[in-house]
PDB file of C-alpha atoms in Angstrom:
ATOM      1  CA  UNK F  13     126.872 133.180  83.523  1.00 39.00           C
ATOM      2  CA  UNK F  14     123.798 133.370  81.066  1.00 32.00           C
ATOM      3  CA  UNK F  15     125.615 130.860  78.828  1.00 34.00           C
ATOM      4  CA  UNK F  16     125.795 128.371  81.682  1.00 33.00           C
ATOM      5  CA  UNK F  17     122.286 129.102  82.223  1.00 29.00           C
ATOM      6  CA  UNK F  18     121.003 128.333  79.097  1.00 30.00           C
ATOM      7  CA  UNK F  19     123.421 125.309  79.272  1.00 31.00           C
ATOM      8  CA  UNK F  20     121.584 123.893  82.324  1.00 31.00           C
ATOM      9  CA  UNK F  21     117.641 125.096  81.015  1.00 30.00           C
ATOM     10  CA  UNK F  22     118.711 122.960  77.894  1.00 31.00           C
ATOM     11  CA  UNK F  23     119.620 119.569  79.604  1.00 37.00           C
ATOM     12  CA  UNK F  24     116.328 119.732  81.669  1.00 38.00           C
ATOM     13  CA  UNK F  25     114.895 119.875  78.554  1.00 38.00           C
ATOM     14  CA  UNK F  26     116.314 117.181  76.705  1.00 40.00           C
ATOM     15  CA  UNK F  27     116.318 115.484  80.048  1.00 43.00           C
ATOM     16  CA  UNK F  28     112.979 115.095  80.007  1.00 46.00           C
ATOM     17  CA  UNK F  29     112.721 114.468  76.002  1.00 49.00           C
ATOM     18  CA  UNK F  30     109.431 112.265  75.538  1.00 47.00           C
ATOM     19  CA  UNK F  31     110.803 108.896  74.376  1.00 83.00           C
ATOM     20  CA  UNK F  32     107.721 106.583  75.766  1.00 90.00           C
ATOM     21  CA  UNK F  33     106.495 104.073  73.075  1.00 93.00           C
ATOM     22  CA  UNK F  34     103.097 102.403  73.400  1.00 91.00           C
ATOM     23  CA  UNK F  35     104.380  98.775  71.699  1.00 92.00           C
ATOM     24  CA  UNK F  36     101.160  97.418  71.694  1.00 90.00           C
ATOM     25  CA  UNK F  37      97.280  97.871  72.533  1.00 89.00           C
ATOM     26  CA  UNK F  38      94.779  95.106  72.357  1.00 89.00           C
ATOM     27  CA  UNK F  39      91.147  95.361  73.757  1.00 88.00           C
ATOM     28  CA  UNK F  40      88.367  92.627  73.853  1.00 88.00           C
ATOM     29  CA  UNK F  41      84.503  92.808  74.345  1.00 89.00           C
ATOM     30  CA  UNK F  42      82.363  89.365  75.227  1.00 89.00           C
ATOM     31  CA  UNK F  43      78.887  89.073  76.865  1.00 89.00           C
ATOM     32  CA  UNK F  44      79.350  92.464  78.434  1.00 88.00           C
ATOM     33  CA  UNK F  45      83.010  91.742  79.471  1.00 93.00           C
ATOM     34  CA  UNK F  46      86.127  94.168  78.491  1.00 91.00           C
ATOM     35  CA  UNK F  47      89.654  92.555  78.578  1.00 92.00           C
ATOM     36  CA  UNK F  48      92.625  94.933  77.416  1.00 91.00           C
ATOM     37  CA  UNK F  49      96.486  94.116  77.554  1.00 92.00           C
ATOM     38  CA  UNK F  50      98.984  97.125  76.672  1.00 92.00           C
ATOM     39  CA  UNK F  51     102.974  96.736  76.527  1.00 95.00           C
ATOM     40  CA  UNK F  52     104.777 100.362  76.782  1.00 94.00           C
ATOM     41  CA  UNK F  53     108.293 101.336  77.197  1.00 96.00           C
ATOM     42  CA  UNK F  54     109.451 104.258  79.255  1.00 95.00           C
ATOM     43  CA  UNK F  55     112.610 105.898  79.042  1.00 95.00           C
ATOM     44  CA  UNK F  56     112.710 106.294  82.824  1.00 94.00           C
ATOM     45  CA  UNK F  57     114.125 104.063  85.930  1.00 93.00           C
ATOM     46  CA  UNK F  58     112.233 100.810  87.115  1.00 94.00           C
ATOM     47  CA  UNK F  59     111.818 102.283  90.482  1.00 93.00           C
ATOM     48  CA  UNK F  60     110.472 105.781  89.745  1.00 93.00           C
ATOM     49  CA  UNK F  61     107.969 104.182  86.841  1.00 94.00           C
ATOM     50  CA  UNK F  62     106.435 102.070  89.450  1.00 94.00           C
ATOM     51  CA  UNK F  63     106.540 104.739  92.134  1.00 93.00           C
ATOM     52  CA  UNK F  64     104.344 106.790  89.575  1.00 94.00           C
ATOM     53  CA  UNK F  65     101.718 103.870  89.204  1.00 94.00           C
ATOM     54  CA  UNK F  66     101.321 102.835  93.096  1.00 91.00           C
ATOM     55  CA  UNK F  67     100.993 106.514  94.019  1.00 92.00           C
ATOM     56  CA  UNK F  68      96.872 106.773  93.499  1.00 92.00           C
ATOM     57  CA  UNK F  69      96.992 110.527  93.852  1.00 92.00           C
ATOM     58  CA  UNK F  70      99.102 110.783  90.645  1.00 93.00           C
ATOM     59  CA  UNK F  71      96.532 109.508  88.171  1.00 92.00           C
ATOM     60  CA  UNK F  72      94.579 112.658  87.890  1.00 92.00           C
ATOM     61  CA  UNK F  73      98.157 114.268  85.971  1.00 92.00           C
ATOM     62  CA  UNK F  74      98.274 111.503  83.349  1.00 88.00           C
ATOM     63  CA  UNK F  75      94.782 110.554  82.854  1.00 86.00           C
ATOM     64  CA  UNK F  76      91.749 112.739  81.643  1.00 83.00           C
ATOM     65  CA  UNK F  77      89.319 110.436  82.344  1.00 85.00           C
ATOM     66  CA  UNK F  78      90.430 110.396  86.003  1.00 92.00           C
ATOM     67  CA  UNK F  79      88.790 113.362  87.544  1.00 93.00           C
ATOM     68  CA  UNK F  80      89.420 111.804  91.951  1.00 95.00           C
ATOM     69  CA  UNK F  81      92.182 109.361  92.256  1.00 95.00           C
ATOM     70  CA  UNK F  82      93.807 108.575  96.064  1.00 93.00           C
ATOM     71  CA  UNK F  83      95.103 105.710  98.058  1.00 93.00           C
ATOM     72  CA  UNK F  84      92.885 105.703 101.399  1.00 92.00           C
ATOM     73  CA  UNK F  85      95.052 103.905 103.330  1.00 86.00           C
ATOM     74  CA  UNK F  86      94.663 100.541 104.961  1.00 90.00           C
ATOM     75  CA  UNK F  87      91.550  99.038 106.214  1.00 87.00           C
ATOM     76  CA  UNK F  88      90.759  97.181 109.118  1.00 87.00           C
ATOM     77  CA  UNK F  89      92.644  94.274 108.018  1.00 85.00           C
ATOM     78  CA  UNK F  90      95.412  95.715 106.859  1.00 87.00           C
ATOM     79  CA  UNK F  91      94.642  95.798 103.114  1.00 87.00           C
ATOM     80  CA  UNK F  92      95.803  98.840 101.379  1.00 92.00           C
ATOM     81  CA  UNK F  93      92.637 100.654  99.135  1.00 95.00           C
ATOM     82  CA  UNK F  94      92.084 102.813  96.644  1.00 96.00           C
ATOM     83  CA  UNK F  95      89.532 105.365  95.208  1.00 97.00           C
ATOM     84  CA  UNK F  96      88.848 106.395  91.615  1.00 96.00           C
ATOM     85  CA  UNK F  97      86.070 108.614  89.652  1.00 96.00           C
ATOM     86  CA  UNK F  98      86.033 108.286  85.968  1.00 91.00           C
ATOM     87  CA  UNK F  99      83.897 110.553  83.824  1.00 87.00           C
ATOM     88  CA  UNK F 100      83.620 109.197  80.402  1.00 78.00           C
ATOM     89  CA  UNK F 101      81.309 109.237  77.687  1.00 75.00           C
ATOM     90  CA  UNK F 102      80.005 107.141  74.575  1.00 65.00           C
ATOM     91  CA  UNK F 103      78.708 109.178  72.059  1.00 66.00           C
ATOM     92  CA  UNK F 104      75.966 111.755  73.634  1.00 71.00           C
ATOM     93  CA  UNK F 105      75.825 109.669  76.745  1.00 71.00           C
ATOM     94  CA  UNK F 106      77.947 110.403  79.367  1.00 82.00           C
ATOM     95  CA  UNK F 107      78.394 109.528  83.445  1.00 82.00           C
ATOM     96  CA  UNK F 108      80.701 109.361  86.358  1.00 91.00           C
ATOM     97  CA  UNK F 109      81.932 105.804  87.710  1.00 92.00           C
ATOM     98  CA  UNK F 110      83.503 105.503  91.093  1.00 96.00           C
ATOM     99  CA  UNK F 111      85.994 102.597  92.222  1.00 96.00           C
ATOM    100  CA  UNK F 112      86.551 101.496  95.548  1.00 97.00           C
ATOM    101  CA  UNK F 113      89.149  98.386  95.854  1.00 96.00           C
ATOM    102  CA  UNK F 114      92.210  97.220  97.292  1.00 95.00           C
ATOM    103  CA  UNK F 115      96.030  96.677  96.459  1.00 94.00           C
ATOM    104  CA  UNK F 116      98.317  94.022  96.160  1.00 92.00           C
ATOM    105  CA  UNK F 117     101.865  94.962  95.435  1.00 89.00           C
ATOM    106  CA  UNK F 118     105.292  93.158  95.049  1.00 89.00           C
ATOM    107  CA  UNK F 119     108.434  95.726  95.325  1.00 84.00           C
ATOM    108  CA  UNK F 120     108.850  97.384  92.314  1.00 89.00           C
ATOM    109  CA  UNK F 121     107.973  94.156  89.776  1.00 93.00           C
ATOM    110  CA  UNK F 122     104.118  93.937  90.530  1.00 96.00           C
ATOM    111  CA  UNK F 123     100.912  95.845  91.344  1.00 96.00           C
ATOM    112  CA  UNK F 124      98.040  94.962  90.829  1.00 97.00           C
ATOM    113  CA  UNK F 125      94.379  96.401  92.007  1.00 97.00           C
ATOM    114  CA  UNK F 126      90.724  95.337  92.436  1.00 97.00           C
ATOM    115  CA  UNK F 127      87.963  96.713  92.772  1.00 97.00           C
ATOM    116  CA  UNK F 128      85.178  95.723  95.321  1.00 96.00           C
ATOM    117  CA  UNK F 129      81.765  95.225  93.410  1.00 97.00           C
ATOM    118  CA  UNK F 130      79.675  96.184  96.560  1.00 96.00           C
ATOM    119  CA  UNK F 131      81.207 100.104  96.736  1.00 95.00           C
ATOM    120  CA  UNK F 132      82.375 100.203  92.993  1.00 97.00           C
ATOM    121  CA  UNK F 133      80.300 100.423  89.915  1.00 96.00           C
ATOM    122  CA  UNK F 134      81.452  97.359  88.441  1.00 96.00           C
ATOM    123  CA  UNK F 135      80.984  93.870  89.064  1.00 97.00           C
ATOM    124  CA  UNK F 136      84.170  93.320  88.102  1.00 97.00           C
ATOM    125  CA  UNK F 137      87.255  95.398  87.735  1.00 97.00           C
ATOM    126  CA  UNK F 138      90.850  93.742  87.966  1.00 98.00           C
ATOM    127  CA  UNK F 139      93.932  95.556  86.725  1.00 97.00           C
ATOM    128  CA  UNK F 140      97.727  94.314  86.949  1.00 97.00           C
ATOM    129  CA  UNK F 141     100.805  96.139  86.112  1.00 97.00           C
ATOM    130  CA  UNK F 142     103.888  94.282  85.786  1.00 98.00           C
ATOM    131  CA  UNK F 143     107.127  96.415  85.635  1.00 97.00           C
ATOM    132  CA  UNK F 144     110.619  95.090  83.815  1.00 97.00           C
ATOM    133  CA  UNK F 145     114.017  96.967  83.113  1.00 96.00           C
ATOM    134  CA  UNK F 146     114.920  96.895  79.451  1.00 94.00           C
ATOM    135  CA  UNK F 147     116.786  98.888  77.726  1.00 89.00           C
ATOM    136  CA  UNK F 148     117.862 101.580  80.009  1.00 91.00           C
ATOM    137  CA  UNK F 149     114.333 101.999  80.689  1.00 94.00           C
ATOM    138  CA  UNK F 150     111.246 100.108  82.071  1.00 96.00           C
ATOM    139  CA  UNK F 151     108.696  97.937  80.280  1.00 96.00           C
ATOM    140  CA  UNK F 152     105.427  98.021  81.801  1.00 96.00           C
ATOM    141  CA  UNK F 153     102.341  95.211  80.670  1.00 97.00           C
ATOM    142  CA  UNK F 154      99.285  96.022  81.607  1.00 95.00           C
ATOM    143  CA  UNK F 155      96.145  93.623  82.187  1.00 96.00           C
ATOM    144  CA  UNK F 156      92.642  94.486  82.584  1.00 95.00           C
ATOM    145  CA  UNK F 157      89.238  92.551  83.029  1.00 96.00           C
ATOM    146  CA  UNK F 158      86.532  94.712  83.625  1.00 94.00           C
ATOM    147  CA  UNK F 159      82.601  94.117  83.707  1.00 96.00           C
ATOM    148  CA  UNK F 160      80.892  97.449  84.590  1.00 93.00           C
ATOM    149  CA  UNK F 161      77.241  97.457  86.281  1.00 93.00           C
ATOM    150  CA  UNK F 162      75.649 100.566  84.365  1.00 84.00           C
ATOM    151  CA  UNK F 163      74.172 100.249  81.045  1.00 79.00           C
ATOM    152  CA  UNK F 164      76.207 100.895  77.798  1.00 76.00           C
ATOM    153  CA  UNK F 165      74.584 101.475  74.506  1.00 71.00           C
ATOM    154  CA  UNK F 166      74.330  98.035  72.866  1.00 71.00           C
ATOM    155  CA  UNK F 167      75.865  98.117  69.478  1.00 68.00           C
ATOM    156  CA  UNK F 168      77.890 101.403  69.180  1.00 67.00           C
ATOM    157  CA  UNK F 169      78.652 101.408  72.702  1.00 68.00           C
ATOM    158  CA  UNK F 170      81.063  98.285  73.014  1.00 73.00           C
ATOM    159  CA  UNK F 171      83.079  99.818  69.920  1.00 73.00           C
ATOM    160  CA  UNK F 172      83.417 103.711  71.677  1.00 76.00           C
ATOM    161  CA  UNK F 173      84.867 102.096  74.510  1.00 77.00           C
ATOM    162  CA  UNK F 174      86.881  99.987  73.410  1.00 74.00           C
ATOM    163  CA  UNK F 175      88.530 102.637  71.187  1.00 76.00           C
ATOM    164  CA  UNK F 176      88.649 104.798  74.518  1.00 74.00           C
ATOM    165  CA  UNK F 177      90.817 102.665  76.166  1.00 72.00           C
ATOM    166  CA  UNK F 178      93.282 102.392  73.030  1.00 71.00           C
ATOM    167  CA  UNK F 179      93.499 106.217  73.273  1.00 71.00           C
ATOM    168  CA  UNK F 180      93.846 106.886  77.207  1.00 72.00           C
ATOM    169  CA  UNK F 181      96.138 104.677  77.506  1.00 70.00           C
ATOM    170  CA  UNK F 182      98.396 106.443  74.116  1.00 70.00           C
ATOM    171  CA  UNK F 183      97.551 110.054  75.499  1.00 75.00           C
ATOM    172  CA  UNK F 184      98.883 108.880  79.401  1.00 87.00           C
ATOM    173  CA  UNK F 185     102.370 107.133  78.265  1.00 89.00           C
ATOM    174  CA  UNK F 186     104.225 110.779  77.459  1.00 90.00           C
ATOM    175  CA  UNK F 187     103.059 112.212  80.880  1.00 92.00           C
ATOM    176  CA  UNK F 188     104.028 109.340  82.942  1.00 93.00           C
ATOM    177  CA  UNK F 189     107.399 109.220  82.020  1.00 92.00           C
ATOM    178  CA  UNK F 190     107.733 112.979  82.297  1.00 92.00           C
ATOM    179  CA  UNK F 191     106.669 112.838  86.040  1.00 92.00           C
ATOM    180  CA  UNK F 192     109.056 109.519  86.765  1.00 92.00           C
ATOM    181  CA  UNK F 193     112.007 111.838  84.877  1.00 91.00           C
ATOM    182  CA  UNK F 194     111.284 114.175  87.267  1.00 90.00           C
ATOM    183  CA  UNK F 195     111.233 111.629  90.354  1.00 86.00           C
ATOM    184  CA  UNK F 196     114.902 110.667  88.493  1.00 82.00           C
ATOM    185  CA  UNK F 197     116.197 113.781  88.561  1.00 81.00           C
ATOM    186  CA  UNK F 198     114.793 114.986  92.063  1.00 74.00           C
ATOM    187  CA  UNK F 199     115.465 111.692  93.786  1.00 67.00           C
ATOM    188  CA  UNK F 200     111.522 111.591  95.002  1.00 52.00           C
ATOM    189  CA  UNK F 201     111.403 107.978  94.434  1.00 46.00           C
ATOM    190  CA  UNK F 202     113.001 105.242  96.933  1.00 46.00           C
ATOM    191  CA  UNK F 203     115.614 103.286  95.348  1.00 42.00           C
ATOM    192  CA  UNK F 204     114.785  99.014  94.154  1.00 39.00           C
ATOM    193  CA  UNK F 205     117.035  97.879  97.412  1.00 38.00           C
ATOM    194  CA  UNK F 206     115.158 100.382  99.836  1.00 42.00           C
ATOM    195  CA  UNK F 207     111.784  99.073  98.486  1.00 40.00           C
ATOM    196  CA  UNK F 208     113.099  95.411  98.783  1.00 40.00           C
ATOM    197  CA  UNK F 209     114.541  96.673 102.636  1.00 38.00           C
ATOM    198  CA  UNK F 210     111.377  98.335 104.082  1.00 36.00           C
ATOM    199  CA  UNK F 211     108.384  97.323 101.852  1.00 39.00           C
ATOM    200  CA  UNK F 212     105.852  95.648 103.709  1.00 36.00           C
ATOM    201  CA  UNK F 213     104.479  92.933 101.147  1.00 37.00           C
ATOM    202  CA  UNK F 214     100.682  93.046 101.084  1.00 35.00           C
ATOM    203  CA  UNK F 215      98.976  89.856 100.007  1.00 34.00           C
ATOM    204  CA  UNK F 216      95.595  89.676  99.096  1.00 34.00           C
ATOM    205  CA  UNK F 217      92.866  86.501  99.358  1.00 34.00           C
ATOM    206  CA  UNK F 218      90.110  88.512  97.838  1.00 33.00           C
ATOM    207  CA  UNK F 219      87.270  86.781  95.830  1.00 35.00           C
ATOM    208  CA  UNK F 220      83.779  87.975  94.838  1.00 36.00           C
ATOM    209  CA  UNK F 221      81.003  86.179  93.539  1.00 37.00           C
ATOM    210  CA  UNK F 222      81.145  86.966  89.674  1.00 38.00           C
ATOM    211  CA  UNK F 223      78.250  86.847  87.479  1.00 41.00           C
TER     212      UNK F 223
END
């Protein structure tokens, strides 16, 4: 009986074996503008990967520089939004940055969010994640173009972020997977043919004005 216990403790644990690779990280800076594109591979499921991502109230278990993350819903128009507090710092200077925005989802292949410069503390702030099987596992490439409205440090300031984006996004890879194992294993998330059966595609025409 203990034997078979051990037995079962053991293949949870090399169940949920970290096997995520970051492939690649790139990060730009122009004029006060921050473009980054990442390629990772997970060693989890298409479907639970992307369940991990669209589900807002996740983000504070696989980022630290999340400290509020949740969906909020629809608005009046039947968009689907978002909130999200940041605390971050560059060198001795440090504040909190809040995003409101909406979301714009395909099943399972494509989310992507934006945030809304008039409640968000950024003029700009797209992000797109764009989900593939390969591999046994899921490949996930991740755009961002982001233009935030408070005042960075010129100089040193650019460079800290930058390099703070490489890292978050190496230090979050590990715990996503671990929580989509989990969905694997616990059969949380909704299979790719119930998502392409009941999802309700939202489509977004959102523009701002863009400095």
């Amino acid at each position: 009986m203990r034997a078979a216990l051990w037995a079962t403790v053991l293949c949870m644990v090399c169940g949920f074996a970290a096997a995520a690779e970051m492939r690649s990280v790139e990060v730009e800076y122009e004029n006060k503008h921050y473009t980054m594109q990442s390629e990772a591979w997970f060693d989890a499921p298409i479907e639970q990967d992307n369940a991990v991502f669209r589900d807002w109230d996740l983000s504070t278990q696989f980022s630290s520089a999340i400290v509020e993350s949740r969906g909020l819903g629809p608005d009046e128009n039947g968009l689907s939004q978002y909130y999200i507090r940041n605390r971050g710092c560059v060198l001795f200077f440090c504040l909190t940055f809040e995003r409101y925005g909406y979301i714009e989802s395909e099943p399972v292949s494509v989310l992507r969010a934006f945030a809304d410069p008039e409640t968000s503390d950024f003029l700009l702030c797209d992000e797109k994640w764009t989900f593939a099987e390969e591999d046994g596992g899921t490949t996930v490439v991740y755009d961002l173009s982001m233009r935030p409205k408070f005042w960075v440090p010129p100089g040193i300031g650019p460079y800290v972020i930058k390099r703070k984006l490489k890292n978050d996004g190496g230090d979050a890879i590990d715990r996503i997977e671990a929580i989509a194992q989990r969905m694997s294993m616990a059969g949380d998330a909704v299979s790719y043919t119930h998502l392409r059966a009941h999802e309700t595609k939202t489509r977004i025409s959102y523009s701002v004005e863009r400095e």
